[in-house]
PDB file of C-alpha atoms in Angstrom:
ATOM      1  CA  MET Z   1     160.646 125.469  15.633  1.00  0.00           C
ATOM      2  CA  LYS Z   2     159.391 122.515  17.697  1.00  0.00           C
ATOM      3  CA  LYS Z   3     155.890 123.956  17.723  1.00  0.00           C
ATOM      4  CA  ARG Z   4     155.858 124.213  13.933  1.00  0.00           C
ATOM      5  CA  LEU Z   5     157.253 120.683  13.589  1.00  0.00           C
ATOM      6  CA  PHE Z   6     154.578 119.203  15.866  1.00  0.00           C
ATOM      7  CA  THR Z   7     151.872 121.159  14.045  1.00  0.00           C
ATOM      8  CA  LEU Z   8     153.005 119.847  10.660  1.00  0.00           C
ATOM      9  CA  LEU Z   9     153.404 116.329  12.031  1.00  0.00           C
ATOM     10  CA  GLY Z  10     149.916 116.431  13.572  1.00  0.00           C
ATOM     11  CA  ALA Z  11     148.386 117.744  10.346  1.00  0.00           C
ATOM     12  CA  GLY Z  12     150.150 115.032   8.357  1.00  0.00           C
ATOM     13  CA  LEU Z  13     148.897 112.308  10.681  1.00  0.00           C
ATOM     14  CA  ALA Z  14     145.368 113.685  10.542  1.00  0.00           C
ATOM     15  CA  LEU Z  15     145.397 113.504   6.748  1.00  0.00           C
ATOM     16  CA  ALA Z  16     146.737 109.951   6.791  1.00  0.00           C
ATOM     17  CA  ALA Z  17     144.335 108.692   9.466  1.00  0.00           C
ATOM     18  CA  ALA Z  18     141.623 106.340   8.309  1.00  0.00           C
ATOM     19  CA  GLY Z  19     138.498 106.446  10.431  1.00  0.00           C
ATOM     20  CA  GLN Z  20     135.559 104.127  10.664  1.00  0.00           C
ATOM     21  CA  GLN Z  21     131.947 105.137  10.602  1.00  0.00           C
ATOM     22  CA  ARG Z  22     129.819 104.377  13.602  1.00  0.00           C
ATOM     23  CA  PRO Z  23     127.391 101.523  12.990  1.00  0.00           C
ATOM     24  CA  HIS Z  24     123.909 102.662  12.087  1.00  0.00           C
ATOM     25  CA  TYR Z  25     121.189 100.765  13.950  1.00  0.00           C
ATOM     26  CA  THR Z  26     117.532 101.602  13.441  1.00  0.00           C
ATOM     27  CA  GLN Z  27     115.594  98.709  14.979  1.00  0.00           C
ATOM     28  CA  TYR Z  28     116.282  99.199  18.685  1.00  0.00           C
ATOM     29  CA  ILE Z  29     112.856  97.808  19.567  1.00  0.00           C
ATOM     30  CA  LEU Z  30     113.916  94.422  18.169  1.00  0.00           C
ATOM     31  CA  ASN Z  31     117.279  94.296  19.945  1.00  0.00           C
ATOM     32  CA  ASN Z  32     117.657  96.763  22.791  1.00  0.00           C
ATOM     33  CA  TYR Z  33     120.933  95.124  23.907  1.00  0.00           C
ATOM     34  CA  VAL Z  34     122.715  96.944  21.088  1.00  0.00           C
ATOM     35  CA  LEU Z  35     121.606 100.264  22.546  1.00  0.00           C
ATOM     36  CA  ASN Z  36     122.105  99.398  26.230  1.00  0.00           C
ATOM     37  CA  PRO Z  37     124.268  96.355  27.059  1.00  0.00           C
ATOM     38  CA  ALA Z  38     123.356  96.698  30.753  1.00  0.00           C
ATOM     39  CA  LEU Z  39     120.002  95.052  29.962  1.00  0.00           C
ATOM     40  CA  THR Z  40     121.706  91.722  29.297  1.00  0.00           C
ATOM     41  CA  GLY Z  41     120.749  88.979  31.735  1.00  0.00           C
ATOM     42  CA  ILE Z  42     117.703  90.602  33.320  1.00  0.00           C
ATOM     43  CA  GLU Z  43     115.112  88.398  31.609  1.00  0.00           C
ATOM     44  CA  ASN Z  44     114.213  84.862  32.703  1.00  0.00           C
ATOM     45  CA  TYR Z  45     115.021  83.306  29.321  1.00  0.00           C
ATOM     46  CA  GLY Z  46     117.942  83.024  26.931  1.00  0.00           C
ATOM     47  CA  ASP Z  47     117.793  85.153  23.802  1.00  0.00           C
ATOM     48  CA  LEU Z  48     119.797  84.962  20.569  1.00  0.00           C
ATOM     49  CA  LYS Z  49     119.412  87.725  17.978  1.00  0.00           C
ATOM     50  CA  PHE Z  50     121.103  88.238  14.633  1.00  0.00           C
ATOM     51  CA  SER Z  51     120.573  91.063  12.184  1.00  0.00           C
ATOM     52  CA  ILE Z  52     121.996  92.387   8.926  1.00  0.00           C
ATOM     53  CA  ARG Z  53     121.242  95.890   7.697  1.00  0.00           C
ATOM     54  CA  ASP Z  54     122.239  97.228   4.274  1.00  0.00           C
ATOM     55  CA  GLN Z  55     122.077 101.000   4.386  1.00  0.00           C
ATOM     56  CA  TRP Z  56     121.892 101.646   0.637  1.00  0.00           C
ATOM     57  CA  ALA Z  57     120.744  98.440  -0.992  1.00  0.00           C
ATOM     58  CA  GLY Z  58     121.904  97.958  -4.572  1.00  0.00           C
ATOM     59  CA  LEU Z  59     124.932 100.272  -4.465  1.00  0.00           C
ATOM     60  CA  ASN Z  60     128.460  98.924  -4.591  1.00  0.00           C
ATOM     61  CA  GLY Z  61     130.442  99.607  -1.426  1.00  0.00           C
ATOM     62  CA  ALA Z  62     127.350 100.493   0.596  1.00  0.00           C
ATOM     63  CA  PRO Z  63     127.659 100.190   4.385  1.00  0.00           C
ATOM     64  CA  ARG Z  64     126.495  96.920   5.901  1.00  0.00           C
ATOM     65  CA  THR Z  65     125.904  96.569   9.622  1.00  0.00           C
ATOM     66  CA  THR Z  66     125.661  93.148  11.270  1.00  0.00           C
ATOM     67  CA  TYR Z  67     125.355  92.049  14.848  1.00  0.00           C
ATOM     68  CA  LEU Z  68     124.895  88.876  16.817  1.00  0.00           C
ATOM     69  CA  THR Z  69     123.858  89.064  20.458  1.00  0.00           C
ATOM     70  CA  TYR Z  70     123.115  86.388  23.028  1.00  0.00           C
ATOM     71  CA  HIS Z  71     122.085  86.793  26.604  1.00  0.00           C
ATOM     72  CA  LYS Z  72     120.875  84.432  29.272  1.00  0.00           C
ATOM     73  CA  PRO Z  73     119.589  84.910  32.794  1.00  0.00           C
ATOM     74  CA  ILE Z  74     122.034  85.193  35.596  1.00  0.00           C
ATOM     75  CA  GLY Z  75     121.702  82.623  38.367  1.00  0.00           C
ATOM     76  CA  LYS Z  76     118.620  82.566  40.577  1.00  0.00           C
ATOM     77  CA  GLN Z  77     120.802  83.264  43.600  1.00  0.00           C
ATOM     78  CA  ASP Z  78     121.437  86.724  42.164  1.00  0.00           C
ATOM     79  CA  PHE Z  79     117.759  87.708  42.190  1.00  0.00           C
ATOM     80  CA  LYS Z  80     116.422  89.306  45.372  1.00  0.00           C
ATOM     81  CA  PRO Z  81     112.789  88.890  46.480  1.00  0.00           C
ATOM     82  CA  SER Z  82     112.350  92.613  47.083  1.00  0.00           C
ATOM     83  CA  PRO Z  83     112.971  95.548  44.779  1.00  0.00           C
ATOM     84  CA  THR Z  84     115.508  97.162  47.111  1.00  0.00           C
ATOM     85  CA  GLY Z  85     117.586  94.020  47.656  1.00  0.00           C
ATOM     86  CA  PHE Z  86     117.186  93.800  51.438  1.00  0.00           C
ATOM     87  CA  THR Z  87     116.401  90.302  52.672  1.00  0.00           C
ATOM     88  CA  VAL Z  88     116.617  90.765  56.444  1.00  0.00           C
ATOM     89  CA  PRO Z  89     113.072  91.018  57.902  1.00  0.00           C
ATOM     90  CA  GLY Z  90     112.355  94.332  59.561  1.00  0.00           C
ATOM     91  CA  GLU Z  91     114.853  96.380  57.558  1.00  0.00           C
ATOM     92  CA  ASN Z  92     112.775  96.552  54.421  1.00  0.00           C
ATOM     93  CA  PRO Z  93     109.163  97.770  54.587  1.00  0.00           C
ATOM     94  CA  ARG Z  94     108.458  95.791  51.417  1.00  0.00           C
ATOM     95  CA  GLY Z  95     109.993  92.588  52.787  1.00  0.00           C
ATOM     96  CA  GLU Z  96     108.055  89.329  52.880  1.00  0.00           C
ATOM     97  CA  ASN Z  97     107.460  89.291  56.648  1.00  0.00           C
ATOM     98  CA  TYR Z  98     106.472  92.963  56.893  1.00  0.00           C
ATOM     99  CA  TRP Z  99     103.127  92.492  55.149  1.00  0.00           C
ATOM    100  CA  GLY Z 100     102.493  89.216  56.967  1.00  0.00           C
ATOM    101  CA  ALA Z 101     102.110  91.180  60.219  1.00  0.00           C
ATOM    102  CA  TYR Z 102      99.069  92.979  58.771  1.00  0.00           C
ATOM    103  CA  GLU Z 103      97.180  89.890  57.650  1.00  0.00           C
ATOM    104  CA  ALA Z 104      93.845  89.250  59.316  1.00  0.00           C
TER     105      ALA Z 104
END
């Protein structure tokens, strides 16, 4: 009896649920922060982008997608001089002092 009650309750809730469509973005080349938010703050400049996209222009009730993104560089103290992040000379073969030993 409980199993039937939960099944009917679940079916009733599924019929009454109102879902939202996922936003439809097509211009990732113009704003890649929408696709991958981890890219925010890696450039050396601030960037503000705003976009509106009408999926079916001219139809009443057509989906409209909007976004506004802003990112700025994180502090200079967060950037490391080497690609691996090591700053102690001798630990990193790509460190600043490593190549200085081979200069003529």
